[in-house]
Amino acid sequence: MPRSKSEPSRKRARPEDEVPEASSLQDLVEQAEIDGVRLRMASGDSCELDEADVAPVNGLARLDLDADDARAFSLLHAAILAKLEERLAGWGGVGDHSGRLRGYGYLPGHKQSEAHHREGVISMREYTGAQAATDAEANRRASVMLDASDIPSGFETALANLTRALTEVLPAKYRHVLCADQLVSCQPNLHRGRAYLRPHLDEPLHDGFGIVIVTVAIRGSARILLHERPWDAERRRELWFRLREGQASAAACR
């Protein structure tokens, strides 16, 4: 049971380290899905993409980052969190009570980033009415325009290196957006101890996302699960690959 009052001699944990208890129903649903994924992986219904297989999948890439580049991305991640303080939003919108959080960091000198910040982050597409307004406001509070002094040394070089590497492995039709000036926003995602992120669809140029979404593993590793769309229950076509700390993955959305 959590204490109703924290010990006065103990330093309060940072917001990103505090994991609220999920509801029993939510835990049961999540555990059932985790068990299903594990069974499909063990049976071969869910097929692993090895190091050589990721690149041939159209619109998908995985890269090892140079240590200096990985450090620059990690420092930017920390800078955005520090700037936002406790204003992070629920990862899946105002209806997400899992404890996962996200925020948006917009970069000075980047045309798309500055424009998106001016126009404002909107709500999850499935929300309407008052819920949409509440979600949009939560996203607005979780957004910050960074100053030049917030950008860590080496970040622009790391970004240029990453975008250049992606142009070599993603289809040519995405090259017009694979440049630093097309960056929409940098989004810290905090899973805060939760073991599983339910399948979802990232929509291009909506709610902070661009056409090519790049994920950098700042801390820890994960298995990334891919569903075919539309889902075929008979074929159960499902793929997954490992993303280790210091690696980046990219998914092109259209």
C-alpha positions in Angstrom: 0.0 0.0 0.0 1.4 3.5 -0.8 2.0 5.8 2.1 -0.5 8.6 2.5 2.4 10.9 3.5 5.9 10.7 2.2 8.8 10.6 4.6 10.1 14.1 5.2 13.7 13.0 5.1 13.4 11.3 1.7 13.8 13.3 -1.5 10.7 13.3 -3.7 11.0 11.2 -6.8 11.1 13.0 -10.2 7.7 13.0 -11.9 8.9 10.7 -14.7 10.0 8.1 -12.2 6.6 7.9 -10.4 4.4 5.1 -11.7 0.7 5.4 -10.7 -1.1 2.2 -10.1 -3.1 1.0 -13.1 -6.7 -0.3 -12.6 -7.1 -4.0 -12.0 -9.1 -4.3 -15.3 -6.5 -2.5 -17.2 -3.8 -4.7 -15.8 -5.8 -7.8 -16.7 -6.3 -6.7 -20.3 -2.7 -5.7 -20.7 -1.4 -9.0 -19.2 -3.7 -11.0 -21.5 -2.3 -9.2 -24.5 1.3 -9.7 -23.3 0.6 -13.4 -22.9 -0.9 -13.6 -26.4 2.2 -11.8 -27.9 4.5 -14.2 -26.1 2.6 -17.3 -27.3 2.7 -16.0 -30.9 6.4 -15.3 -30.7 7.1 -18.8 -29.3 4.9 -20.5 -31.9 6.3 -18.6 -34.8 3.0 -16.9 -35.7 4.8 -13.7 -34.9 8.1 -13.7 -37.0 11.3 -11.9 -35.9 13.1 -9.7 -38.3 16.8 -10.1 -37.9 19.4 -7.5 -38.5 19.5 -8.2 -42.2 15.7 -8.4 -42.7 14.6 -5.0 -41.3 15.8 -2.8 -44.2 14.0 -4.8 -47.0 10.6 -4.1 -45.3 9.2 -1.2 -47.2 9.2 2.0 -45.1 11.0 0.5 -42.1 14.6 1.0 -41.0 16.8 0.4 -38.0 20.2 2.0 -37.4 23.0 1.8 -34.9 23.9 5.4 -33.7 27.4 6.7 -33.2 28.0 7.0 -29.4 28.4 10.8 -29.6 25.1 11.1 -31.6 23.3 8.9 -29.2 24.5 11.1 -26.3 23.3 14.2 -28.1 19.8 12.8 -28.5 19.8 11.7 -24.9 20.8 15.2 -23.7 18.0 16.8 -25.9 15.5 14.3 -24.3 16.6 15.4 -20.9 16.5 19.1 -21.8 12.9 18.9 -23.0 11.8 17.1 -19.9 13.5 19.7 -17.7 11.8 22.5 -19.6 8.4 20.9 -19.3 8.8 20.2 -15.6 5.5 18.4 -14.6 3.4 19.3 -17.6 3.6 16.0 -19.5 0.4 14.6 -21.0 -0.9 11.0 -21.0 0.7 9.1 -23.8 -2.6 8.0 -25.4 -4.6 11.1 -24.6 -6.7 12.2 -21.7 -8.3 8.8 -21.6 -5.0 7.0 -21.0 -4.6 6.1 -17.3 -1.6 3.8 -17.8 0.9 6.3 -16.4 2.8 6.6 -19.6 3.6 10.2 -20.5 4.7 12.3 -23.4 5.7 15.8 -24.2 6.6 17.8 -27.3 9.9 19.8 -27.8 10.0 22.3 -30.7 13.3 23.4 -32.1 14.3 26.9 -33.0 15.5 27.4 -36.6 13.6 24.4 -37.9 10.8 25.6 -40.3 8.3 22.8 -39.7 8.9 22.7 -36.0 8.3 26.4 -35.5 5.2 26.3 -37.7 3.7 23.4 -35.9 4.3 25.1 -32.5 2.6 28.2 -33.8 -0.4 26.3 -35.1 -0.8 24.3 -31.9 -0.9 20.6 -31.1 -4.4 19.2 -31.6 -6.2 16.3 -29.9 -6.3 12.6 -30.6 -8.3 12.1 -33.8 -10.9 9.8 -32.1 -11.9 12.5 -29.6 -14.7 14.9 -30.2 -16.4 17.8 -28.4 -15.4 18.6 -24.8 -13.0 15.6 -24.7 -11.2 16.8 -27.8 -10.8 20.3 -26.3 -9.5 18.9 -23.0 -7.0 16.7 -24.8 -5.8 19.5 -27.0 -5.3 21.7 -24.0 -3.3 18.9 -22.2 -1.1 18.6 -25.3 -0.6 22.4 -25.5 0.6 22.4 -21.9 3.0 19.5 -22.7 4.5 21.5 -25.6 7.5 23.8 -25.3 9.5 25.9 -27.8 13.1 25.4 -26.9 15.7 28.2 -26.9 19.0 27.9 -28.7 20.7 27.5 -25.3 18.6 24.4 -24.7 20.0 22.5 -27.7 23.0 20.3 -26.6 26.3 20.5 -28.4 26.4 18.0 -31.2 22.7 17.7 -31.7 22.5 19.3 -35.1 25.4 17.1 -36.3 23.6 14.0 -34.9 20.4 14.9 -36.6 22.2 15.5 -39.9 23.9 12.1 -39.6 20.7 10.3 -38.8 18.7 11.9 -41.6 21.5 11.2 -44.1 21.7 7.5 -43.0 17.9 7.2 -43.4 18.0 8.4 -47.0 20.2 5.4 -47.8 17.8 2.8 -46.4 14.3 4.2 -46.8 12.4 4.3 -50.2 13.4 7.3 -52.4 9.9 8.8 -52.2 10.6 9.9 -48.6 13.8 11.8 -49.3 12.0 15.1 -49.6 11.1 15.0 -45.9 14.4 13.4 -44.7 16.2 16.6 -43.9 16.7 18.5 -40.7 14.5 21.4 -41.8 11.5 19.1 -42.1 11.7 18.0 -38.4 8.2 18.5 -36.8 8.9 17.9 -33.1 10.9 15.9 -30.7 8.7 13.8 -28.4 10.0 12.3 -25.2 8.0 9.1 -24.4 8.1 7.9 -20.8 6.9 4.3 -20.3 7.6 4.6 -16.5 7.9 0.9 -15.8 5.1 -0.4 -18.0 6.1 -3.5 -19.9 3.8 -3.2 -22.9 2.5 -0.5 -25.2 -0.7 -1.6 -27.0 -0.8 -1.6 -30.8 -1.6 1.8 -32.3 -1.5 3.7 -35.5 0.5 6.9 -35.9 -1.2 9.3 -38.3 1.0 11.5 -40.5 1.1 15.2 -39.7 -1.3 14.8 -36.8 -0.8 15.2 -33.1 2.9 16.0 -33.5 3.9 13.3 -35.9 5.5 13.6 -39.3 5.5 11.4 -42.4 8.6 9.6 -41.2 8.6 8.8 -37.5 12.0 8.1 -36.0 12.3 6.5 -32.6 15.6 6.7 -30.6 16.1 4.2 -27.8 17.3 6.6 -25.1 17.2 4.2 -22.2 16.6 0.4 -22.3 15.6 -1.8 -25.1 12.4 -3.2 -26.6 10.7 -5.5 -29.0 8.8 -3.6 -31.7 5.7 -5.4 -32.9 4.2 -4.8 -36.3 0.7 -5.7 -37.4 -0.5 -5.8 -41.0 -3.4 -3.5 -41.8 -6.1 -4.5 -42.3 -5.6 -7.3 -39.8 -6.1 -10.8 -41.2 -7.1 -13.1 -38.4 -6.5 -16.2 -40.5 -3.0 -15.4 -41.7 -2.1 -13.6 -38.4 0.7 -11.8 -40.3 2.8 -10.2 -37.5 6.4 -9.2 -37.4 8.7 -8.0 -34.7 12.3 -6.7 -34.3 14.6 -5.8 -31.4 15.5 -2.2 -30.7 18.4 -1.8 -28.4 19.6 1.2 -26.4 21.6 3.5 -28.7 19.7 2.4 -31.8 17.1 4.3 -33.9 14.2 2.9 -35.9 12.1 4.7 -38.5 8.7 4.0 -39.9 7.4 5.8 -43.0 3.6 6.4 -42.6 2.5 6.8 -46.2 
